[in-house]
C-alpha cells in the first residue's frame, strides 16, 4: 500500500511546526466546544494533516477530512439498517473489508483503508449501541470539518518552500494470490473488529483501530516489520504521554497541556524528517501519545488507561500479524507455482 514519503526539510522547513500546532489547536477546540469526545479533535487534526507533503494542494488538504467524514456517514448506513440483526451486519462488514483490502492489493491506493477504517469504527460502535455510533459519527465529522478549516490557515501562515506538488506513486501487490490475501485479511479484520467490540469504549476506540494497519501489507517480512514499528510506536508514545501527564500533576493548567503537546509533537514531527526509523514510526507514536493523553485526562485512572491501550495495540498487532502470516504462507505462498 502507498505510504507517504519522508518529508524533506529543504521542501518544507516549517513542516514540524505546522504539524505540532494542529493537535494543540485540537485540544483547545475540544474543550471550547465542550465535546464529550474531546480527544478526537487533536487526534484527527494531527492524523489528517500528517500525510501532506511538498507544496500546498487545496484538493488534498480539504479532500482528506471531507472524504473521511463522508465515508463515515456512508458506512453508518448499513449499520443503521442492520444493527438489530448482528449476523447480517457482520456479513456486510466482511464484504466491505474484502472490497477495501482487494482495492489495496490490486491498486496500492490507500483509499481502500478509508473504507476499512470507517466501516470498522461504525460497526464496532454500532454493534454495542446505535446511539453510540451516531455520537461517534457526529463528533468525528465535527473534528474533520475543523481540519478542513484550520489546515489551509496553517499553510497560509506557515507556507511551504517548494512549489512542486507531491505525486503519489501506487504500487500494487504481487498479482498472484490477490483474492486469497484479501480474503485472509478481511477475515482477520472481521475477527479483530469483534474483539474490539468486546473491550472498547469511546475512550480507546481510535488507538485500538491502529492495530489493523498491519493487515494491508502483502509479504510476511513487511507484516513483521510493521509489528515492530507498531510496538515501538506504542512504547514511545506511552513514555511521552507519561512525561506530559506527570508534568500536569505538578501544574495542571491548560497552557501547560497545550505547551507540552506542542513541544512533544514538534520533536516527533522533526524526527519524521530526520529520524533513523521509518517516518510512520514517529507519526504513529505521536498519534498514540495524543490519544493516551486525551484518554487519560478523561479517565479516573491514567496508569490503567495507558496499560490497557498500549497493551491492546501491541497485542492486537502481534496476534493479527501471526494469523495473517500463517494463513498467507499456507494458502498463498505454499501453493505458488514454481518458476522456471
CSV table of C-alpha atoms in Angstrom, one decimal:
chain,number,residue,atom,x,y,z
A,1,UNK,CA,0.0,0.0,0.0
A,2,UNK,CA,1.1,3.6,-0.7
A,3,UNK,CA,2.8,5.2,2.3
A,4,UNK,CA,3.6,9.0,2.2
A,5,UNK,CA,7.4,9.5,1.6
A,6,UNK,CA,9.6,11.1,4.2
A,7,UNK,CA,9.1,14.9,4.3
A,8,UNK,CA,12.2,16.9,3.4
A,9,UNK,CA,13.5,19.9,5.2
A,10,UNK,CA,14.6,21.6,2.0
A,11,UNK,CA,11.0,21.3,0.6
A,12,UNK,CA,9.1,22.2,3.8
A,13,UNK,CA,11.3,23.6,6.6
A,14,UNK,CA,8.1,24.5,8.7
A,15,UNK,CA,6.6,21.0,8.4
A,16,UNK,CA,7.2,20.1,12.0
A,17,UNK,CA,5.9,23.4,13.4
A,18,UNK,CA,2.7,23.3,11.3
A,19,UNK,CA,2.1,19.7,12.3
A,20,UNK,CA,2.7,20.4,16.0
A,21,UNK,CA,0.3,23.3,16.0
A,22,UNK,CA,-2.6,21.3,14.7
A,23,UNK,CA,-3.2,18.9,17.7
A,24,UNK,CA,-2.6,21.8,20.0
A,25,UNK,CA,-5.4,23.6,18.4
A,26,UNK,CA,-7.4,20.4,18.5
A,27,UNK,CA,-7.1,20.1,22.3
A,28,UNK,CA,-8.3,23.7,22.7
A,29,UNK,CA,-11.2,23.2,20.3
A,30,UNK,CA,-12.4,20.1,22.0
A,31,UNK,CA,-12.6,22.0,25.3
A,32,UNK,CA,-14.1,25.1,23.8
A,33,UNK,CA,-16.8,23.1,22.0
A,34,UNK,CA,-17.3,21.1,25.3
A,35,UNK,CA,-17.2,17.8,23.3
A,36,UNK,CA,-17.7,14.7,25.3
A,37,UNK,CA,-15.1,13.1,23.0
A,38,UNK,CA,-12.6,16.0,23.1
A,39,UNK,CA,-9.7,13.6,22.4
A,40,UNK,CA,-11.0,13.1,18.8
A,41,UNK,CA,-10.2,16.6,17.8
A,42,UNK,CA,-6.4,16.6,18.4
A,43,UNK,CA,-6.0,13.1,17.1
A,44,UNK,CA,-7.9,13.8,13.8
A,45,UNK,CA,-6.3,17.2,13.4
A,46,UNK,CA,-2.9,15.5,13.5
A,47,UNK,CA,-3.7,12.4,11.6
A,48,UNK,CA,-5.5,14.0,8.7
A,49,UNK,CA,-2.7,16.5,8.1
A,50,UNK,CA,0.4,14.4,8.8
A,51,UNK,CA,0.3,12.8,5.3
A,52,UNK,CA,0.6,16.0,3.4
A,53,UNK,CA,3.9,16.5,1.5
A,54,UNK,CA,5.5,19.3,-0.5
A,55,UNK,CA,3.5,22.2,-1.9
A,56,UNK,CA,0.1,23.2,-0.6
A,57,UNK,CA,-2.5,21.3,-2.5
A,58,UNK,CA,-6.0,22.5,-1.7
A,59,UNK,CA,-7.7,19.4,-3.1
A,60,UNK,CA,-5.5,17.1,-0.9
A,61,UNK,CA,-5.8,19.3,2.2
A,62,UNK,CA,-9.5,19.6,2.0
A,63,UNK,CA,-10.1,16.2,0.4
A,64,UNK,CA,-8.8,14.0,3.2
A,65,UNK,CA,-11.1,15.3,6.0
A,66,UNK,CA,-14.1,15.7,3.8
A,67,UNK,CA,-13.7,12.3,2.3
A,68,UNK,CA,-13.3,10.7,5.7
A,69,UNK,CA,-16.4,12.4,7.1
A,70,UNK,CA,-18.4,11.4,4.0
A,71,UNK,CA,-17.2,7.8,4.3
A,72,UNK,CA,-18.2,7.7,8.0
A,73,UNK,CA,-21.8,8.7,7.0
A,74,UNK,CA,-21.8,6.2,4.1
A,75,UNK,CA,-20.6,3.3,6.3
A,76,UNK,CA,-23.1,4.2,9.0
A,77,UNK,CA,-26.0,3.4,6.6
A,78,UNK,CA,-25.6,-0.4,6.7
A,79,UNK,CA,-25.1,-0.2,10.5
A,80,UNK,CA,-28.3,1.8,10.8
A,81,UNK,CA,-30.2,-0.7,8.7
A,82,UNK,CA,-28.8,-3.9,10.2
A,83,UNK,CA,-27.6,-3.2,13.8
A,84,UNK,CA,-30.6,-5.1,15.2
A,85,UNK,CA,-29.6,-8.2,13.1
A,86,UNK,CA,-25.9,-8.6,14.1
A,87,UNK,CA,-25.2,-11.6,11.8
A,88,UNK,CA,-26.4,-9.7,8.7
A,89,UNK,CA,-24.3,-6.7,9.8
A,90,UNK,CA,-21.2,-8.8,10.3
A,91,UNK,CA,-21.7,-10.4,6.8
A,92,UNK,CA,-22.0,-7.0,5.2
A,93,UNK,CA,-18.9,-5.6,7.0
A,94,UNK,CA,-16.9,-8.7,5.9
A,95,UNK,CA,-17.8,-7.8,2.3
A,96,UNK,CA,-16.7,-4.2,2.8
A,97,UNK,CA,-13.5,-5.3,4.3
A,98,UNK,CA,-12.8,-7.6,1.4
A,99,UNK,CA,-13.5,-4.8,-1.1
A,100,UNK,CA,-11.2,-2.4,0.7
A,101,UNK,CA,-8.3,-4.9,1.0
A,102,UNK,CA,-8.7,-6.0,-2.6
A,103,UNK,CA,-8.5,-2.4,-3.7
A,104,UNK,CA,-5.3,-2.0,-1.7
A,105,UNK,CA,-3.8,-5.3,-3.1
A,106,UNK,CA,-4.8,-4.5,-6.8
A,107,UNK,CA,-4.0,-0.8,-7.0
A,108,UNK,CA,-1.8,0.1,-4.0
A,109,UNK,CA,-4.2,3.0,-3.3
A,110,UNK,CA,-4.8,3.8,0.3
A,111,UNK,CA,-8.4,4.7,-0.4
A,112,UNK,CA,-9.2,1.1,0.4
A,113,UNK,CA,-8.0,1.7,4.0
A,114,UNK,CA,-10.5,4.6,4.2
A,115,UNK,CA,-13.3,2.1,3.6
A,116,UNK,CA,-11.9,-0.3,6.2
A,117,UNK,CA,-11.3,2.3,8.9
A,118,UNK,CA,-14.7,4.0,8.6
A,119,UNK,CA,-16.5,0.6,8.4
A,120,UNK,CA,-14.7,-0.7,11.5
A,121,UNK,CA,-15.4,2.4,13.5
A,122,UNK,CA,-19.1,2.5,12.7
A,123,UNK,CA,-19.6,-1.3,13.1
A,124,UNK,CA,-17.7,-1.6,16.4
A,125,UNK,CA,-19.7,1.2,18.0
A,126,UNK,CA,-23.0,0.2,16.2
A,127,UNK,CA,-22.9,-3.3,17.5
A,128,UNK,CA,-22.9,-2.0,21.0
A,129,UNK,CA,-25.3,0.9,20.6
A,130,UNK,CA,-26.7,2.7,17.7
A,131,UNK,CA,-26.8,5.9,19.8
A,132,UNK,CA,-23.0,5.5,20.5
A,133,UNK,CA,-22.3,5.1,16.8
A,134,UNK,CA,-24.3,8.2,15.9
A,135,UNK,CA,-22.5,10.1,18.6
A,136,UNK,CA,-19.1,9.0,17.4
A,137,UNK,CA,-20.0,9.8,13.8
A,138,UNK,CA,-21.2,13.3,14.7
A,139,UNK,CA,-18.1,14.1,16.8
A,140,UNK,CA,-15.7,12.8,14.2
A,141,UNK,CA,-17.5,14.8,11.5
A,142,UNK,CA,-17.1,17.9,13.6
A,143,UNK,CA,-13.4,17.2,14.0
A,144,UNK,CA,-12.9,16.5,10.3
A,145,UNK,CA,-14.6,19.9,9.5
A,146,UNK,CA,-12.2,21.6,11.9
A,147,UNK,CA,-9.3,20.1,10.0
A,148,UNK,CA,-10.7,21.4,6.7
A,149,UNK,CA,-10.9,24.9,8.2
A,150,UNK,CA,-7.6,25.1,10.1
A,151,UNK,CA,-5.3,23.2,7.8
A,152,UNK,CA,-5.4,25.8,5.0
A,153,UNK,CA,-4.9,28.6,7.6
A,154,UNK,CA,-1.8,26.9,8.8
A,155,UNK,CA,-0.4,26.6,5.3
A,156,UNK,CA,-1.2,30.3,4.8
A,157,UNK,CA,0.6,31.4,8.0
A,158,UNK,CA,3.4,28.8,7.6
A,159,UNK,CA,3.9,28.4,3.9
A,160,UNK,CA,5.8,25.6,2.2
A,161,UNK,CA,9.1,26.5,0.5
A,162,UNK,CA,8.9,24.2,-2.6
A,163,UNK,CA,6.4,24.9,-5.5
A,164,UNK,CA,6.5,21.2,-6.5
A,165,UNK,CA,3.3,19.2,-5.9
A,166,UNK,CA,3.6,15.7,-4.4
A,167,UNK,CA,2.7,12.9,-6.8
A,168,UNK,CA,1.6,9.7,-5.2
A,169,UNK,CA,3.1,6.5,-6.8
A,170,UNK,CA,0.9,3.5,-6.1
A,171,UNK,CA,2.5,0.1,-6.2
A,172,UNK,CA,0.1,-2.9,-6.5
A,173,UNK,CA,1.0,-6.2,-4.7
A,174,UNK,CA,2.1,-9.3,-6.5
A,175,UNK,CA,-0.7,-10.3,-8.9
A,176,UNK,CA,-0.6,-13.9,-7.7
A,177,UNK,CA,-3.0,-14.6,-4.8
A,178,UNK,CA,-4.6,-11.2,-4.5
A,179,UNK,CA,-8.0,-12.6,-3.9
A,180,UNK,CA,-6.7,-15.1,-1.3
A,181,UNK,CA,-4.7,-12.4,0.5
A,182,UNK,CA,-7.7,-10.1,0.5
A,183,UNK,CA,-10.0,-12.8,1.9
A,184,UNK,CA,-7.4,-13.7,4.6
A,185,UNK,CA,-7.1,-10.0,5.7
A,186,UNK,CA,-10.8,-9.4,5.6
A,187,UNK,CA,-11.5,-12.5,7.8
A,188,UNK,CA,-8.8,-11.5,10.3
A,189,UNK,CA,-10.1,-7.9,10.3
A,190,UNK,CA,-13.6,-9.1,11.0
A,191,UNK,CA,-12.4,-11.2,13.9
A,192,UNK,CA,-10.4,-8.2,15.2
A,193,UNK,CA,-13.4,-6.0,14.9
A,194,UNK,CA,-15.4,-8.4,17.1
A,195,UNK,CA,-12.5,-8.4,19.6
A,196,UNK,CA,-12.5,-4.6,19.7
A,197,UNK,CA,-16.3,-4.7,20.2
A,198,UNK,CA,-15.8,-6.7,23.4
A,199,UNK,CA,-13.2,-4.4,25.0
A,200,UNK,CA,-13.5,-0.9,23.5
A,201,UNK,CA,-15.4,2.2,24.5
A,202,UNK,CA,-15.3,5.8,23.4
A,203,UNK,CA,-12.1,6.4,25.2
A,204,UNK,CA,-9.9,3.9,23.3
A,205,UNK,CA,-11.6,3.2,20.0
A,206,UNK,CA,-9.1,5.2,17.9
A,207,UNK,CA,-6.0,3.6,19.4
A,208,UNK,CA,-7.4,0.1,19.1
A,209,UNK,CA,-8.1,0.5,15.4
A,210,UNK,CA,-4.5,1.4,14.8
A,211,UNK,CA,-3.5,-2.3,15.2
A,212,UNK,CA,-5.3,-3.2,11.9
A,213,UNK,CA,-2.9,-1.3,9.6
A,214,UNK,CA,-0.5,-4.2,9.6
A,215,UNK,CA,-3.1,-6.2,7.6
A,216,UNK,CA,-2.6,-4.2,4.4
A,217,UNK,CA,0.9,-5.3,3.8
A,218,UNK,CA,1.5,-8.2,1.4
A,219,UNK,CA,4.5,-10.2,2.5
A,220,UNK,CA,5.4,-11.8,5.8
A,221,UNK,CA,8.5,-9.6,6.0
A,222,UNK,CA,6.5,-6.4,5.6
A,223,UNK,CA,4.0,-7.6,8.2
A,224,UNK,CA,6.5,-8.3,10.9
A,225,UNK,CA,8.3,-5.1,10.2
A,226,UNK,CA,5.0,-3.3,10.8
A,227,UNK,CA,4.5,-5.2,14.0
A,228,UNK,CA,7.9,-4.0,15.3
A,229,UNK,CA,7.1,-0.5,14.2
A,230,UNK,CA,3.7,-0.5,16.0
A,231,UNK,CA,5.3,-1.9,19.2
A,232,UNK,CA,8.0,0.8,19.1
A,233,UNK,CA,5.3,3.5,18.4
A,234,UNK,CA,3.2,2.3,21.3
A,235,UNK,CA,6.2,2.3,23.7
A,236,UNK,CA,7.5,5.7,22.6
A,237,UNK,CA,4.0,7.3,22.6
A,238,UNK,CA,3.3,5.8,26.1
A,239,UNK,CA,6.6,7.1,27.6
A,240,UNK,CA,6.0,10.6,26.2
A,241,UNK,CA,2.4,10.6,27.4
A,242,UNK,CA,3.6,9.7,30.9
A,243,UNK,CA,6.0,12.6,30.8
A,244,UNK,CA,3.3,15.0,29.8
A,245,UNK,CA,0.8,13.6,32.3
A,246,UNK,CA,3.5,13.7,35.0
A,247,UNK,CA,4.1,17.4,34.3
A,248,UNK,CA,0.4,18.1,34.5
A,249,UNK,CA,0.3,16.6,38.0
A,250,UNK,CA,2.7,19.4,39.1
A,251,UNK,CA,0.9,22.1,37.2
A,252,UNK,CA,-2.5,21.3,35.8
A,253,UNK,CA,-3.1,24.4,33.7
A,254,UNK,CA,-4.4,24.4,30.2
A,255,UNK,CA,-1.4,26.3,29.0
A,256,UNK,CA,0.9,23.6,30.3
A,257,UNK,CA,-1.0,20.9,28.5
A,258,UNK,CA,-1.0,22.9,25.2
A,259,UNK,CA,2.6,23.8,25.5
A,260,UNK,CA,3.8,20.2,26.3
A,261,UNK,CA,1.6,18.8,23.5
A,262,UNK,CA,3.2,21.3,21.0
A,263,UNK,CA,6.7,20.5,22.1
A,264,UNK,CA,6.4,16.7,22.1
A,265,UNK,CA,4.7,16.6,18.7
A,266,UNK,CA,7.2,19.1,17.3
A,267,UNK,CA,10.0,16.8,18.3
A,268,UNK,CA,8.3,13.7,16.8
A,269,UNK,CA,7.4,15.7,13.6
A,270,UNK,CA,11.1,16.7,13.3
A,271,UNK,CA,12.1,13.0,13.7
A,272,UNK,CA,9.7,12.2,10.8
A,273,UNK,CA,12.1,14.2,8.7
A,274,UNK,CA,15.4,13.3,10.2
A,275,UNK,CA,15.0,10.1,12.3
A,276,UNK,CA,16.7,6.8,11.5
A,277,UNK,CA,13.4,4.9,11.6
A,278,UNK,CA,10.6,5.0,9.1
A,279,UNK,CA,8.5,8.1,9.1
A,280,UNK,CA,5.4,6.2,10.1
A,281,UNK,CA,7.1,5.0,13.3
A,282,UNK,CA,7.3,8.6,14.6
A,283,UNK,CA,3.9,9.6,13.2
A,284,UNK,CA,2.2,6.6,14.9
A,285,UNK,CA,4.0,7.4,18.2
A,286,UNK,CA,2.6,11.0,18.0
A,287,UNK,CA,-1.0,9.7,17.3
A,288,UNK,CA,-0.7,7.2,20.2
A,289,UNK,CA,0.7,9.8,22.6
A,290,UNK,CA,-2.1,12.3,21.8
A,291,UNK,CA,-4.7,9.5,22.2
A,292,UNK,CA,-3.3,8.4,25.5
A,293,UNK,CA,-3.1,12.0,26.9
A,294,UNK,CA,-6.7,12.7,25.9
A,295,UNK,CA,-7.9,9.3,27.2
A,296,UNK,CA,-6.1,9.6,30.5
A,297,UNK,CA,-7.4,13.1,31.2
A,298,UNK,CA,-10.9,11.7,30.8
A,299,UNK,CA,-10.1,8.6,32.9
A,300,UNK,CA,-10.2,8.2,36.6
A,301,UNK,CA,-7.0,6.0,36.4
A,302,UNK,CA,-4.4,7.2,33.8
A,303,UNK,CA,-2.0,4.4,34.6
A,304,UNK,CA,-4.6,1.8,33.8
A,305,UNK,CA,-5.7,3.7,30.7
A,306,UNK,CA,-2.1,3.6,29.3
A,307,UNK,CA,-1.6,-0.1,30.1
A,308,UNK,CA,-4.9,-1.0,28.6
A,309,UNK,CA,-4.5,1.0,25.4
A,310,UNK,CA,-0.8,0.3,24.7
A,311,UNK,CA,-1.3,-3.4,25.5
A,312,UNK,CA,-4.3,-3.5,23.2
A,313,UNK,CA,-2.3,-2.0,20.3
A,314,UNK,CA,0.7,-4.3,20.7
A,315,UNK,CA,-1.3,-7.5,21.4
A,316,UNK,CA,-3.7,-6.8,18.5
A,317,UNK,CA,-0.8,-6.2,16.1
A,318,UNK,CA,1.1,-9.3,17.1
A,319,UNK,CA,-1.9,-11.6,17.0
A,320,UNK,CA,-3.1,-10.2,13.7
A,321,UNK,CA,0.3,-10.5,12.2
A,322,UNK,CA,0.8,-14.1,13.3
A,323,UNK,CA,-2.5,-15.2,11.9
A,324,UNK,CA,-2.2,-13.3,8.6
A,325,UNK,CA,1.4,-14.6,8.2
A,326,UNK,CA,0.5,-18.2,8.8
A,327,UNK,CA,-2.6,-18.1,6.5
A,328,UNK,CA,-0.6,-16.3,3.8
A,329,UNK,CA,2.0,-19.0,3.9
A,330,UNK,CA,-0.4,-21.9,3.9
A,331,UNK,CA,-2.9,-20.6,1.3
A,332,UNK,CA,-0.8,-18.4,-0.9
A,333,UNK,CA,3.0,-18.9,-0.7
A,334,UNK,CA,2.8,-22.7,-0.2
A,335,UNK,CA,0.7,-23.1,-3.4
A,336,UNK,CA,2.6,-20.6,-5.6
A,337,UNK,CA,3.5,-22.2,-8.9
A,338,UNK,CA,7.2,-23.0,-9.3
A,339,UNK,CA,9.1,-20.6,-11.6
A,340,UNK,CA,11.4,-21.9,-14.3
